Amino acid sequence: MTVPDSRFAEALTEIAPLLRCQSCFRGPLSVAPDGLACSSCAYEFPLVDGILDMSGAGPRLDDVGDKPYEGRWASFYDWLMSRPSRQRLDAGLLGLDVSRYYAEMPARLGALGDGPTLEVPCGNVPFLDHAEAYRRNGPWIFVDLSWALLRRLTARLAERGLRRHLAVRADVRSLPVLDGRMRNVVSMFGLHCFHDKATVFAEFRRCLRPEGSVVASTLTTDGHAISRFYHRLSQSDGTFAPDNSAADVCSAARGHGFRIGDELRLGSAYVFGAGVAHDAG
């Protein structure tokens, strides 16, 4: 047993009270020699390469086909999404105005309320260097299943000296967050990969405070012919989910107590905000 790396001590200490145990679903958690531990059932969640691994406990979820990016595809995705100039390589394919997108998203992130923020999936957090919100707001919990992308994210956080941020490996269908603890949920270009959107939005709703908000962007099947063909190819191997129209996304969100607003369509990309509906309970 060793003392957790001092680089992550601040994040672990601040974020532990926000998390629930994935074994007994109680909380809060507390800092342990190798990561975090549940005060109720003593289950321990290890810190592996700076990533809190919470994927080994919890319910067995039906395999609905979500495919985390690993290997060469993860490396390519990280390279492509690291800079706006690179994302322009597939702008024509997506019908995406990259300049507008990279102006829009930092502004929306900047408008988020102060408080704990969950980003899922996190990918490589493409706006980390473009949005001041990552420095002034927090703490930030980044959730993904991809070891490759989480490792790259952890390295980027360390390079930038960001210590109120923690990468967590967990399934979006069973988020390791206590009910009503998040001020914000962020989801950038990831909803189209989730096959069970109803459960995803149910988890977002569970984790959010009553005044909480969602900032999201996703690819849809609503773009031009070339982008629709690309989408079908990605659906054929399970990388993208089948229900990816903007209407599908909104239906899943509204079905779990969200009101949709501030919508923007940029080719096949759909950008939106969401808040808890007043009559959602």
Backbone as JSON, one array per atom type, in Angstrom:
{
  "sequence": "MTVPDSRFAEALTEIAPLLRCQSCFRGPLSVAPDGLACSSCAYEFPLVDGILDMSGAGPRLDDVGDKPYEGRWASFYDWLMSRPSRQRLDAGLLGLDVSRYYAEMPARLGALGDGPTLEVPCGNVPFLDHAEAYRRNGPWIFVDLSWALLRRLTARLAERGLRRHLAVRADVRSLPVLDGRMRNVVSMFGLHCFHDKATVFAEFRRCLRPEGSVVASTLTTDGHAISRFYHRLSQSDGTFAPDNSAADVCSAARGHGFRIGDELRLGSAYVFGAGVAHDAG",
  "N": [[0.85, -1.2, 0.0], [0.53, 2.2, -0.83], [0.96, 5.74, -0.44], [-1.38, 7.86, -2.09], [-0.48, 9.4, -5.19], [0.84, 12.62, -4.9], [0.13, 14.52, -6.75], [-2.5, 14.09, -7.32], [-3.84, 14.31, -4.98], [-5.29, 16.6, -4.07], [-7.48, 16.68, -5.84], [-8.67, 14.15, -5.36], [-9.39, 14.41, -2.65], [-11.24, 16.53, -2.73], [-13.18, 15.59, -4.49], [-14.04, 13.1, -3.59], [-16.25, 13.24, -1.63], [-18.36, 13.61, -3.36], [-18.88, 11.36, -4.73], [-20.35, 8.1, -5.24], [-20.34, 4.74, -3.99], [-19.73, 2.09, -6.19], [-20.33, -0.44, -5.62], [-22.05, -0.81, -3.35], [-23.67, 1.35, -3.67], [-23.84, 3.46, -1.94], [-22.6, 6.27, -0.08], [-20.64, 8.96, 1.31], [-17.45, 8.58, -0.45], [-14.07, 8.03, 0.71], [-10.66, 9.18, 1.0], [-8.18, 6.8, 0.37], [-5.24, 4.69, 0.91], [-4.51, 3.73, -1.68], [-6.21, 5.01, -3.44], [-9.56, 5.6, -3.53], [-12.04, 4.77, -1.04], [-14.98, 3.04, 0.07], [-16.95, 4.05, 2.76], [-18.98, 2.59, 3.79], [-19.12, -0.15, 2.8], [-16.5, -0.78, 2.49], [-15.32, -1.24, 0.03], [-12.72, -0.79, -2.31], [-11.44, 1.59, -4.6], [-9.12, 1.74, -7.02], [-6.38, 3.96, -7.86], [-5.12, 4.22, -10.93], [-2.46, 4.81, -12.9], [-3.01, 7.5, -12.52], [-5.71, 7.55, -12.97], [-8.91, 7.12, -11.7], [-10.21, 4.09, -11.17], [-13.31, 2.95, -11.49], [-14.76, 1.0, -12.63], [-14.92, -1.67, -12.07], [-16.83, -2.54, -10.29], [-20.32, -2.74, -9.31], [-23.58, -3.03, -11.01], [-24.23, -5.67, -13.38], [-24.39, -4.68, -16.58], [-26.48, -4.89, -19.43], [-25.0, -5.7, -22.52], [-24.98, -3.27, -24.74], [-23.61, -2.46, -26.88], [-21.88, -0.2, -26.86], [-18.78, 1.21, -27.76], [-15.8, 1.88, -26.56], [-13.14, 4.09, -27.52], [-10.05, 2.75, -28.38], [-6.55, 1.85, -28.77], [-5.19, 2.3, -32.06], [-7.25, 3.81, -33.19], [-8.06, 5.41, -31.07], [-5.75, 6.93, -30.73], [-5.68, 8.31, -33.17], [-8.08, 9.72, -33.0], [-7.58, 11.35, -30.78], [-5.46, 12.9, -31.82], [-6.77, 14.17, -33.98], [-8.79, 15.68, -32.72], [-7.43, 17.44, -31.15], [-6.75, 19.97, -32.05], [-8.32, 22.79, -33.61], [-7.62, 23.24, -36.3], [-6.98, 20.72, -37.23], [-9.39, 19.4, -36.98], [-10.76, 20.46, -39.03], [-10.21, 18.85, -41.12], [-12.12, 16.89, -41.35], [-14.34, 18.41, -41.63], [-15.82, 18.94, -43.97], [-16.88, 16.43, -44.42], [-18.61, 16.19, -42.27], [-20.16, 18.4, -42.56], [-19.64, 20.6, -41.0], [-19.18, 23.75, -39.52], [-16.31, 24.6, -38.42], [-14.98, 26.81, -37.26], [-17.13, 28.3, -36.22], [-18.13, 26.43, -34.43], [-16.0, 26.14, -32.59], [-16.02, 28.64, -31.52], [-18.48, 28.8, -30.37], [-18.75, 26.71, -28.39], [-16.82, 27.18, -26.22], [-17.95, 29.56, -25.26], [-20.43, 28.69, -24.32], [-19.63, 26.9, -22.34], [-18.4, 28.72, -20.68], [-20.57, 30.03, -19.62], [-21.62, 28.37, -17.74], [-22.82, 27.57, -14.47], [-21.13, 28.1, -11.32], [-19.54, 25.39, -9.69], [-19.49, 21.79, -8.96], [-18.64, 19.83, -11.79], [-19.49, 17.47, -14.24], [-18.1, 15.68, -16.87], [-18.91, 13.78, -19.62], [-19.1, 11.53, -22.35], [-15.57, 11.97, -21.87], [-13.56, 11.88, -23.74], [-10.83, 13.39, -25.22], [-11.12, 15.83, -24.1], [-11.58, 18.25, -25.87], [-11.83, 21.04, -25.65], [-10.22, 21.92, -23.65], [-8.04, 23.66, -23.78], [-9.25, 25.87, -24.76], [-11.31, 26.95, -23.34], [-11.97, 28.95, -20.61], [-13.44, 28.1, -18.51], [-12.59, 25.63, -17.56], [-10.55, 26.25, -15.88], [-11.45, 28.1, -13.99], [-13.71, 27.04, -12.87], [-15.14, 24.26, -11.03], [-15.0, 21.38, -8.77], [-13.84, 19.22, -11.48], [-15.04, 16.29, -12.95], [-14.1, 13.8, -15.02], [-15.42, 11.41, -17.08], [-15.04, 8.31, -18.68], [-14.8, 5.29, -20.68], [-12.59, 4.56, -22.04], [-9.33, 3.58, -21.74], [-7.12, 4.54, -23.11], [-7.77, 7.19, -23.95], [-8.33, 8.35, -21.48], [-5.85, 8.16, -20.22], [-4.35, 9.87, -21.84], [-5.7, 12.26, -21.36], [-5.21, 12.59, -18.6], [-2.47, 13.09, -18.66], [-2.44, 15.52, -20.05], [-3.81, 17.18, -18.26], [-1.98, 17.2, -16.15], [0.21, 18.42, -17.39], [-0.75, 20.98, -17.64], [-1.05, 21.81, -15.09], [-3.45, 21.45, -13.69], [-5.29, 20.77, -10.93], [-7.71, 20.27, -9.72], [-9.14, 18.39, -10.98], [-10.25, 15.25, -12.14], [-9.76, 12.16, -13.69], [-11.94, 9.54, -14.39], [-12.67, 6.15, -14.68], [-15.5, 4.7, -15.79], [-18.84, 3.44, -16.36], [-21.2, 5.11, -18.31], [-23.84, 4.49, -17.98], [-24.15, 3.88, -15.37], [-23.32, 5.97, -13.41], [-20.74, 7.03, -11.18], [-21.62, 8.88, -9.16], [-23.03, 10.65, -6.47], [-26.53, 11.22, -5.82], [-27.9, 14.23, -7.08], [-25.63, 15.97, -6.89], [-24.13, 17.32, -8.81], [-23.46, 20.41, -10.39], [-23.27, 20.95, -13.05], [-23.49, 19.2, -16.19], [-21.54, 18.08, -18.82], [-21.32, 17.21, -22.21], [-19.57, 16.41, -24.93], [-19.68, 15.83, -28.28], [-20.35, 13.04, -28.02], [-22.74, 11.74, -27.4], [-23.8, 10.45, -29.6], [-22.54, 8.06, -29.65], [-23.63, 6.52, -27.68], [-25.68, 3.84, -27.03], [-27.86, 3.43, -25.42], [-29.62, 5.8, -24.81], [-31.72, 6.67, -23.22], [-31.21, 5.68, -20.63], [-28.8, 7.01, -20.2], [-29.58, 9.76, -20.09], [-31.27, 9.56, -17.9], [-29.41, 9.05, -15.9], [-27.89, 11.43, -16.04], [-29.86, 13.2, -15.13], [-30.3, 12.22, -12.54], [-27.85, 12.77, -11.31], [-27.66, 15.54, -11.34], [-28.12, 18.71, -9.69], [-31.18, 20.41, -8.66], [-31.13, 22.94, -9.88], [-29.39, 22.52, -11.88], [-27.56, 22.25, -15.03], [-27.17, 21.27, -18.5], [-24.72, 21.11, -21.0], [-24.24, 20.35, -24.3], [-23.05, 18.63, -27.24], [-23.5, 16.85, -30.28], [-23.15, 14.4, -32.89], [-25.37, 13.9, -35.62], [-27.9, 12.21, -37.58], [-28.91, 14.0, -39.32], [-27.66, 15.52, -41.24], [-26.09, 16.49, -44.41], [-26.03, 14.47, -47.47], [-23.52, 13.14, -47.7], [-22.55, 13.2, -45.06], [-24.52, 11.68, -43.84], [-24.07, 9.2, -45.01], [-21.51, 8.63, -44.0], [-22.22, 8.46, -41.32], [-23.87, 6.18, -41.35], [-21.97, 4.23, -42.0], [-20.41, 4.26, -39.66], [-22.31, 3.45, -37.88], [-22.69, 0.85, -38.69], [-20.67, -0.78, -37.67], [-21.07, -0.52, -35.03], [-19.88, 1.64, -33.77], [-21.2, 4.12, -33.75], [-24.43, 4.84, -32.4], [-27.79, 3.66, -33.25], [-30.0, 5.42, -32.99], [-29.88, 8.4, -33.7], [-30.84, 10.91, -34.53], [-31.54, 14.43, -34.14], [-34.05, 14.69, -33.07], [-34.38, 12.21, -31.82], [-32.49, 12.41, -29.75], [-33.48, 14.6, -28.28], [-35.96, 13.57, -27.52], [-35.22, 11.48, -25.79], [-34.01, 12.98, -23.77], [-36.09, 14.7, -22.87], [-37.81, 12.78, -21.96], [-36.8, 12.17, -19.52], [-37.12, 14.3, -17.84], [-35.96, 16.74, -18.7], [-35.77, 20.04, -20.05], [-35.32, 21.35, -23.26], [-33.17, 23.72, -24.78], [-31.73, 26.66, -26.38], [-30.78, 25.8, -28.92], [-28.69, 24.77, -31.64], [-27.81, 24.16, -34.95], [-25.26, 22.81, -36.8], [-24.49, 21.82, -39.64], [-24.22, 18.37, -39.62], [-23.89, 18.37, -36.94], [-25.31, 18.82, -33.75], [-26.03, 21.14, -31.36], [-26.83, 21.89, -28.04], [-28.54, 23.11, -25.09], [-29.64, 22.12, -21.82], [-31.97, 21.96, -19.15], [-33.31, 21.15, -15.91], [-36.67, 20.34, -16.01], [-39.36, 22.3, -14.71], [-41.54, 20.91, -13.76], [-40.54, 18.44, -13.34], [-40.02, 17.19, -10.99]],
  "CA": [[0.0, 0.0, 0.0], [1.31, 3.43, -0.92], [0.19, 6.97, -0.37], [-1.7, 8.31, -3.43], [0.39, 10.41, -5.8], [0.49, 13.95, -4.4], [-0.46, 15.3, -7.84], [-3.94, 13.85, -7.37], [-4.38, 14.37, -3.63], [-6.29, 17.65, -3.96], [-8.68, 16.27, -6.57], [-9.29, 13.03, -4.65], [-9.99, 14.91, -1.42], [-12.39, 17.37, -3.04], [-14.18, 14.88, -5.27], [-14.51, 11.92, -2.87], [-17.59, 13.39, -1.05], [-19.37, 13.71, -4.42], [-19.01, 10.08, -5.41], [-20.98, 6.98, -4.56], [-19.73, 3.44, -4.18], [-20.34, 1.33, -7.27], [-20.64, -1.77, -5.1], [-23.25, -0.76, -2.5], [-24.4, 2.55, -4.1], [-23.91, 4.46, -0.89], [-21.45, 7.16, -0.06], [-19.6, 9.3, 0.33], [-16.2, 7.85, -0.4], [-12.99, 8.73, 1.41], [-9.34, 8.92, 0.45], [-7.52, 5.6, 0.88], [-3.84, 4.67, 0.48], [-4.34, 3.47, -3.11], [-7.24, 5.67, -4.23], [-10.71, 5.93, -2.7], [-12.69, 3.61, -0.44], [-16.33, 3.26, 0.57], [-17.03, 4.0, 4.22], [-20.05, 1.66, 4.16], [-18.81, -1.56, 2.53], [-15.03, -0.89, 2.44], [-14.83, -1.51, -1.32], [-11.69, 0.17, -2.68], [-11.33, 1.94, -6.01], [-7.7, 2.1, -7.16], [-5.89, 4.99, -8.77], [-4.24, 3.53, -11.88], [-1.89, 5.79, -13.83], [-3.7, 8.76, -12.31], [-7.12, 7.39, -13.32], [-9.67, 6.4, -10.68], [-10.92, 3.01, -11.86], [-14.56, 2.58, -10.81], [-15.47, 0.16, -13.59], [-14.91, -3.07, -11.68], [-17.92, -2.85, -9.37], [-21.62, -2.28, -9.79], [-24.44, -4.02, -11.64], [-23.9, -6.13, -14.73], [-25.26, -4.01, -17.53], [-26.57, -5.57, -20.71], [-24.1, -5.16, -23.54], [-25.78, -2.62, -25.78], [-22.78, -2.17, -28.03], [-20.99, 0.96, -26.77], [-17.41, 0.82, -28.06], [-14.81, 2.92, -26.23], [-12.01, 4.19, -28.45], [-8.77, 2.28, -27.88], [-5.58, 1.55, -29.81], [-4.87, 3.28, -33.09], [-8.37, 4.72, -33.38], [-8.0, 6.4, -29.98], [-4.63, 7.84, -31.03], [-6.09, 9.18, -34.27], [-9.12, 10.62, -32.49], [-6.91, 12.34, -29.94], [-4.73, 13.8, -32.71], [-7.71, 14.95, -34.77], [-9.59, 16.58, -31.89], [-6.57, 18.28, -30.3], [-6.66, 21.34, -32.58], [-9.36, 23.11, -34.6], [-7.1, 23.11, -37.66], [-7.05, 19.31, -37.61], [-10.78, 18.98, -37.11], [-11.23, 20.92, -40.33], [-9.99, 17.78, -42.08], [-13.38, 16.17, -41.57], [-15.44, 19.38, -41.6], [-16.67, 18.72, -45.13], [-17.59, 15.17, -44.21], [-19.67, 16.4, -41.28], [-20.92, 19.62, -42.82], [-19.45, 21.36, -39.76], [-18.45, 25.01, -39.52], [-15.42, 24.41, -37.27], [-14.74, 28.1, -36.6], [-18.32, 28.63, -35.44], [-18.22, 25.47, -33.34], [-14.98, 26.45, -31.59], [-16.4, 29.89, -30.87], [-19.73, 28.56, -29.65], [-18.66, 25.84, -27.23], [-16.22, 27.85, -25.06], [-18.91, 30.53, -24.73], [-21.43, 27.95, -23.54], [-18.96, 26.41, -21.14], [-18.16, 29.88, -19.82], [-21.82, 30.45, -19.01], [-22.03, 27.4, -16.74], [-22.78, 28.01, -13.08], [-20.01, 27.59, -10.53], [-19.83, 24.19, -8.92], [-18.97, 20.54, -9.51], [-19.03, 19.57, -13.17], [-19.23, 16.14, -14.76], [-18.01, 15.63, -18.33], [-19.02, 12.39, -20.03], [-17.75, 11.01, -22.25], [-14.63, 13.09, -21.89], [-12.64, 11.83, -24.87], [-9.59, 14.07, -24.84], [-11.53, 17.17, -23.68], [-11.03, 19.1, -26.93], [-11.87, 22.47, -25.36], [-9.43, 22.18, -22.45], [-7.18, 24.82, -24.02], [-10.03, 26.92, -25.42], [-12.37, 27.44, -22.46], [-11.5, 29.35, -19.29], [-14.25, 27.41, -17.51], [-11.83, 24.52, -16.98], [-9.62, 26.78, -14.88], [-12.11, 28.86, -12.93], [-14.81, 26.27, -12.3], [-14.72, 22.95, -10.56], [-14.08, 20.43, -9.4], [-14.27, 18.55, -12.71], [-14.95, 14.83, -13.0], [-14.13, 13.37, -16.42], [-15.75, 9.98, -17.11], [-14.98, 7.61, -19.96], [-14.37, 3.9, -20.53], [-11.37, 4.36, -22.81], [-8.07, 3.76, -21.03], [-6.2, 5.34, -23.93], [-8.12, 8.61, -23.89], [-8.19, 8.8, -20.09], [-4.41, 8.36, -19.95], [-3.92, 11.09, -22.53], [-6.29, 13.37, -20.63], [-4.48, 12.76, -17.34], [-1.2, 13.73, -18.99], [-2.71, 16.92, -20.41], [-4.14, 17.89, -17.02], [-0.73, 17.39, -15.41], [1.02, 19.4, -18.12], [-1.33, 22.32, -17.44], [-1.1, 22.09, -13.66], [-4.84, 21.47, -13.22], [-5.3, 19.84, -9.8], [-9.08, 20.03, -9.23], [-9.71, 17.62, -12.08], [-9.96, 13.84, -11.96], [-10.24, 11.23, -14.71], [-12.58, 8.38, -13.76], [-13.13, 5.13, -15.62], [-16.8, 4.2, -15.35], [-19.87, 3.31, -17.4], [-22.15, 6.23, -18.27], [-25.16, 3.99, -17.57], [-24.15, 3.77, -13.91], [-22.31, 6.96, -13.05], [-20.33, 6.93, -9.78], [-21.87, 10.18, -8.54], [-24.19, 10.69, -5.59], [-27.69, 11.93, -6.36], [-28.05, 15.67, -6.9], [-24.4, 16.64, -6.47], [-23.48, 18.06, -9.9], [-24.03, 21.67, -10.87], [-23.3, 20.91, -14.51], [-23.07, 18.03, -16.95], [-21.05, 18.45, -20.15], [-21.13, 16.06, -23.1], [-19.13, 16.94, -26.21], [-19.5, 14.88, -29.38], [-20.3, 11.68, -27.5], [-24.05, 11.12, -27.27], [-24.08, 9.6, -30.76], [-21.92, 6.75, -29.41], [-24.35, 5.83, -26.61], [-26.8, 3.1, -27.58], [-28.99, 3.48, -24.48], [-29.69, 7.22, -24.44], [-32.69, 6.87, -22.14], [-30.5, 5.47, -19.37], [-27.81, 8.08, -20.07], [-30.23, 10.98, -19.6], [-31.74, 9.28, -16.55], [-28.25, 9.23, -15.03], [-27.62, 12.87, -15.98], [-30.89, 13.82, -14.28], [-30.06, 11.79, -11.16], [-26.63, 13.4, -10.78], [-27.76, 17.0, -11.32], [-28.91, 19.48, -8.73], [-32.39, 20.94, -9.3], [-30.81, 24.11, -10.71], [-28.3, 22.13, -12.76], [-27.72, 22.43, -16.47], [-26.41, 20.42, -19.41], [-24.21, 21.66, -22.26], [-23.93, 19.16, -25.09], [-23.03, 18.61, -28.7], [-23.48, 15.48, -30.76], [-23.37, 14.21, -34.31], [-26.71, 13.39, -35.89], [-28.2, 11.71, -38.93], [-29.7, 15.05, -39.97], [-26.83, 16.34, -42.12], [-26.2, 16.28, -45.85], [-25.95, 13.07, -47.9], [-22.2, 12.57, -47.38], [-22.46, 12.98, -43.62], [-25.41, 10.57, -43.5], [-23.38, 7.98, -45.42], [-20.47, 8.42, -42.98], [-22.89, 8.04, -40.09], [-24.3, 4.79, -41.52], [-20.78, 3.39, -41.89], [-20.03, 4.19, -38.25], [-23.34, 2.66, -37.2], [-22.62, -0.55, -39.12], [-19.77, -1.55, -36.79], [-21.43, -0.25, -33.64], [-19.22, 2.82, -33.2], [-22.29, 5.05, -33.5], [-25.71, 4.23, -32.07], [-28.76, 3.8, -34.34], [-31.01, 6.47, -32.77], [-29.03, 9.58, -33.59], [-31.37, 12.18, -35.02], [-31.74, 15.41, -33.07], [-35.34, 14.37, -32.45], [-34.15, 11.08, -30.91], [-31.77, 12.91, -28.58], [-34.41, 15.43, -27.5], [-36.98, 12.71, -26.94], [-34.62, 10.8, -24.64], [-33.78, 13.97, -22.71], [-37.38, 15.13, -22.32], [-38.4, 11.65, -21.26], [-36.25, 12.09, -18.16], [-37.3, 15.53, -17.07], [-35.18, 17.88, -19.17], [-36.28, 20.95, -21.07], [-34.26, 21.63, -24.23], [-33.13, 25.11, -25.22], [-30.48, 27.17, -26.96], [-30.38, 24.82, -29.93], [-27.93, 25.25, -32.8], [-27.46, 23.09, -35.88], [-24.1, 23.11, -37.63], [-24.39, 20.64, -40.47], [-24.73, 17.19, -38.91], [-23.7, 18.57, -35.51], [-26.42, 19.42, -33.01], [-25.57, 21.73, -30.11], [-28.0, 22.28, -27.26], [-28.48, 23.19, -23.65], [-30.8, 21.49, -21.18], [-32.12, 22.17, -17.72], [-34.35, 20.32, -15.3], [-37.99, 20.93, -16.18], [-39.93, 22.7, -13.43], [-42.52, 19.92, -13.31], [-39.91, 17.12, -13.42], [-39.93, 16.61, -9.65]],
  "C": [[0.88, 1.25, 0.0], [0.38, 4.62, -0.79], [-0.13, 7.43, -1.79], [-0.76, 9.41, -3.9], [-0.09, 11.8, -5.37], [-0.14, 14.82, -5.48], [-1.97, 15.19, -7.86], [-4.61, 13.99, -6.01], [-5.49, 15.4, -3.5], [-7.59, 17.24, -4.64], [-9.41, 15.14, -5.84], [-10.02, 13.51, -3.4], [-11.26, 15.71, -1.69], [-13.52, 16.59, -3.69], [-14.77, 13.68, -4.53], [-15.92, 12.09, -2.28], [-18.71, 13.47, -2.09], [-19.7, 12.37, -5.04], [-19.74, 9.05, -4.55], [-20.23, 5.69, -4.88], [-20.47, 2.7, -5.29], [-20.65, -0.1, -6.86], [-21.93, -1.77, -4.29], [-24.13, 0.44, -2.8], [-24.69, 3.51, -2.96], [-22.67, 5.33, -0.96], [-21.52, 8.0, 1.2], [-18.4, 8.36, 0.45], [-15.17, 8.67, 0.37], [-11.66, 8.33, 0.8], [-8.71, 7.72, 1.17], [-6.08, 5.57, 0.36], [-3.64, 4.5, -1.02], [-5.38, 4.14, -3.99], [-8.37, 6.16, -3.35], [-11.34, 4.64, -2.17], [-14.07, 4.0, 0.07], [-16.35, 3.1, 2.08], [-18.08, 3.01, 4.69], [-19.65, 0.2, 3.99], [-17.32, -1.83, 2.39], [-14.49, -1.26, 1.06], [-13.84, -0.41, -1.71], [-11.62, 0.34, -4.19], [-9.93, 2.47, -6.25], [-7.46, 3.25, -8.12], [-4.83, 4.33, -9.64], [-3.74, 4.54, -12.91], [-2.61, 7.14, -13.73], [-5.18, 8.73, -12.63], [-7.81, 6.6, -12.22], [-10.52, 5.35, -11.39], [-12.12, 2.57, -11.03], [-15.4, 1.68, -11.7], [-15.62, -1.28, -13.14], [-16.01, -3.48, -10.73], [-19.24, -2.4, -9.98], [-22.38, -3.36, -10.51], [-23.88, -4.46, -12.98], [-24.9, -5.51, -15.69], [-25.28, -4.79, -18.83], [-25.65, -4.9, -21.71], [-24.93, -4.59, -24.68], [-24.9, -2.12, -26.92], [-21.89, -0.95, -27.96], [-19.54, 0.5, -26.92], [-16.45, 1.95, -27.72], [-13.65, 2.9, -27.21], [-10.73, 3.72, -27.77], [-7.81, 2.13, -29.06], [-5.37, 2.68, -30.79], [-6.0, 4.28, -33.3], [-8.38, 5.79, -32.3], [-6.89, 7.41, -30.24], [-5.01, 8.82, -32.14], [-7.13, 10.19, -33.8], [-8.5, 11.72, -31.65], [-6.17, 13.36, -30.8], [-5.69, 14.72, -33.44], [-8.4, 16.02, -33.94], [-8.74, 17.54, -31.06], [-6.52, 19.73, -30.76], [-7.77, 21.58, -33.6], [-8.88, 22.91, -36.03], [-7.17, 21.67, -38.14], [-8.49, 18.86, -37.8], [-11.38, 19.47, -38.43], [-11.04, 19.85, -41.41], [-11.28, 17.01, -42.36], [-14.6, 17.1, -41.55], [-16.39, 19.17, -42.78], [-17.49, 17.46, -45.0], [-18.79, 15.35, -43.29], [-20.57, 17.58, -41.61], [-20.81, 20.58, -41.65], [-18.66, 22.63, -40.01], [-17.57, 25.01, -38.27], [-15.18, 25.71, -36.53], [-15.92, 28.48, -35.72], [-18.42, 27.7, -34.23], [-17.23, 25.81, -32.23], [-15.16, 27.83, -30.97], [-17.59, 29.66, -29.94], [-19.51, 27.79, -28.34], [-17.94, 26.48, -26.04], [-17.15, 28.88, -24.43], [-19.96, 29.84, -23.87], [-20.84, 27.39, -22.26], [-18.73, 27.55, -20.15], [-19.4, 30.36, -19.1], [-22.32, 29.48, -17.94], [-21.93, 27.99, -15.34], [-21.6, 27.41, -12.35], [-20.43, 26.36, -9.75], [-19.3, 22.95, -9.59], [-19.52, 20.26, -10.91], [-18.58, 18.18, -13.59], [-19.17, 16.21, -16.28], [-17.94, 14.18, -18.77], [-19.66, 12.28, -21.41], [-16.77, 12.17, -22.36], [-13.74, 13.07, -23.11], [-11.3, 12.41, -24.47], [-9.84, 15.51, -24.42], [-11.0, 18.21, -24.67], [-11.0, 20.59, -26.61], [-11.06, 22.84, -24.12], [-8.56, 23.43, -22.6], [-7.94, 26.0, -24.61], [-11.1, 27.53, -24.52], [-11.82, 27.72, -21.06], [-12.25, 28.63, -18.18], [-13.49, 26.27, -16.84], [-10.86, 24.98, -15.9], [-10.32, 27.47, -13.72], [-13.18, 28.04, -12.21], [-14.29, 24.94, -11.76], [-15.34, 22.57, -9.22], [-14.69, 19.79, -10.65], [-14.03, 17.05, -12.59], [-15.12, 14.41, -14.46], [-14.33, 11.85, -16.46], [-15.68, 9.45, -18.53], [-14.65, 6.16, -19.66], [-13.05, 3.63, -21.23], [-10.13, 4.62, -21.97], [-7.15, 4.7, -21.8], [-6.5, 6.83, -23.81], [-8.0, 9.16, -22.47], [-6.72, 9.03, -19.73], [-3.91, 9.64, -20.61], [-4.46, 12.32, -21.81], [-5.53, 13.64, -19.34], [-3.14, 13.44, -17.57], [-1.4, 15.2, -19.32], [-3.04, 17.74, -19.16], [-2.88, 18.19, -16.22], [0.14, 18.45, -16.07], [0.55, 20.82, -17.86], [-1.49, 22.68, -15.97], [-2.5, 22.17, -13.09], [-5.02, 20.38, -12.17], [-6.68, 19.59, -9.21], [-9.85, 19.18, -10.23], [-9.3, 16.16, -11.91], [-10.58, 13.03, -13.09], [-10.74, 9.97, -14.02], [-13.02, 7.4, -14.84], [-14.4, 4.5, -15.07], [-17.74, 4.16, -16.53], [-20.89, 4.43, -17.24], [-23.53, 5.77, -17.81], [-25.27, 3.75, -16.07], [-23.05, 4.68, -13.38], [-22.0, 6.92, -11.55], [-20.48, 8.24, -9.01], [-23.1, 10.08, -7.65], [-25.31, 11.53, -6.2], [-27.61, 13.43, -6.06], [-26.8, 16.43, -6.5], [-23.77, 17.52, -7.55], [-24.22, 19.35, -10.23], [-24.19, 21.64, -12.38], [-22.93, 19.52, -15.02], [-22.71, 18.49, -18.35], [-20.87, 17.18, -20.96], [-20.83, 16.57, -24.5], [-18.9, 15.81, -27.22], [-19.39, 13.44, -28.87], [-21.64, 10.98, -27.45], [-24.36, 10.18, -28.43], [-23.44, 8.22, -30.62], [-22.67, 5.92, -28.37], [-25.61, 5.17, -27.17], [-28.04, 3.17, -26.69], [-29.13, 4.91, -23.95], [-30.67, 7.47, -23.31], [-32.01, 6.72, -20.78], [-29.46, 6.56, -19.13], [-28.45, 9.34, -19.51], [-30.84, 10.77, -18.21], [-30.61, 9.48, -15.54], [-27.85, 10.71, -14.93], [-28.58, 13.54, -15.01], [-30.65, 13.47, -12.8], [-28.89, 12.54, -10.54], [-26.76, 14.9, -10.59], [-28.53, 17.54, -10.12], [-30.18, 19.99, -9.43], [-32.13, 22.13, -10.22], [-29.74, 23.79, -11.76], [-28.61, 22.29, -14.23], [-26.8, 21.5, -17.24], [-25.96, 21.25, -20.6], [-23.74, 20.47, -23.08], [-23.82, 19.47, -26.57], [-22.94, 17.16, -29.13], [-23.6, 15.47, -32.27], [-24.73, 13.57, -34.52], [-26.79, 12.83, -37.31], [-28.93, 12.75, -39.76], [-28.91, 15.89, -40.96], [-27.04, 16.03, -43.59], [-25.9, 14.81, -46.2], [-24.62, 12.42, -47.53], [-22.09, 12.27, -45.89], [-23.37, 11.83, -43.19], [-24.77, 9.23, -43.88], [-22.28, 7.63, -44.41], [-21.09, 7.89, -41.69], [-23.32, 6.58, -40.19], [-23.11, 3.83, -41.43], [-20.38, 3.19, -40.43], [-21.06, 3.42, -37.43], [-23.19, 1.17, -37.51], [-21.71, -1.39, -38.25], [-20.01, -1.25, -35.32], [-20.75, 0.94, -33.01], [-20.24, 3.89, -32.86], [-23.56, 4.26, -33.21], [-26.71, 4.44, -33.2], [-29.69, 5.0, -34.21], [-30.33, 7.82, -32.6], [-29.56, 10.82, -34.29], [-31.48, 13.15, -33.85], [-33.04, 15.14, -32.34], [-35.19, 13.21, -31.47], [-33.49, 11.55, -29.61], [-32.71, 13.71, -27.68], [-35.48, 14.59, -26.82], [-36.45, 11.98, -25.71], [-34.43, 11.76, -23.48], [-35.1, 14.38, -22.05], [-38.06, 14.01, -21.55], [-37.89, 11.49, -19.84], [-36.16, 13.46, -17.5], [-36.46, 16.71, -17.47], [-36.0, 18.74, -20.13], [-35.1, 21.33, -21.96], [-34.33, 23.09, -24.64], [-31.81, 25.44, -25.87], [-29.92, 26.21, -28.0], [-29.65, 25.48, -31.1], [-27.56, 24.05, -33.66], [-26.34, 23.57, -36.78], [-23.82, 21.89, -38.51], [-24.99, 19.45, -39.74], [-24.55, 17.31, -37.4], [-24.91, 19.29, -34.91], [-25.9, 19.86, -31.65], [-26.8, 22.18, -29.33], [-27.65, 22.42, -25.78], [-29.71, 22.53, -23.07], [-30.78, 21.81, -19.69], [-33.23, 21.28, -17.21], [-35.68, 21.03, -15.44], [-38.62, 21.2, -14.82], [-40.91, 21.67, -12.88], [-41.92, 18.52, -13.29], [-39.78, 16.45, -12.06], [-38.52, 16.54, -9.12]]
}
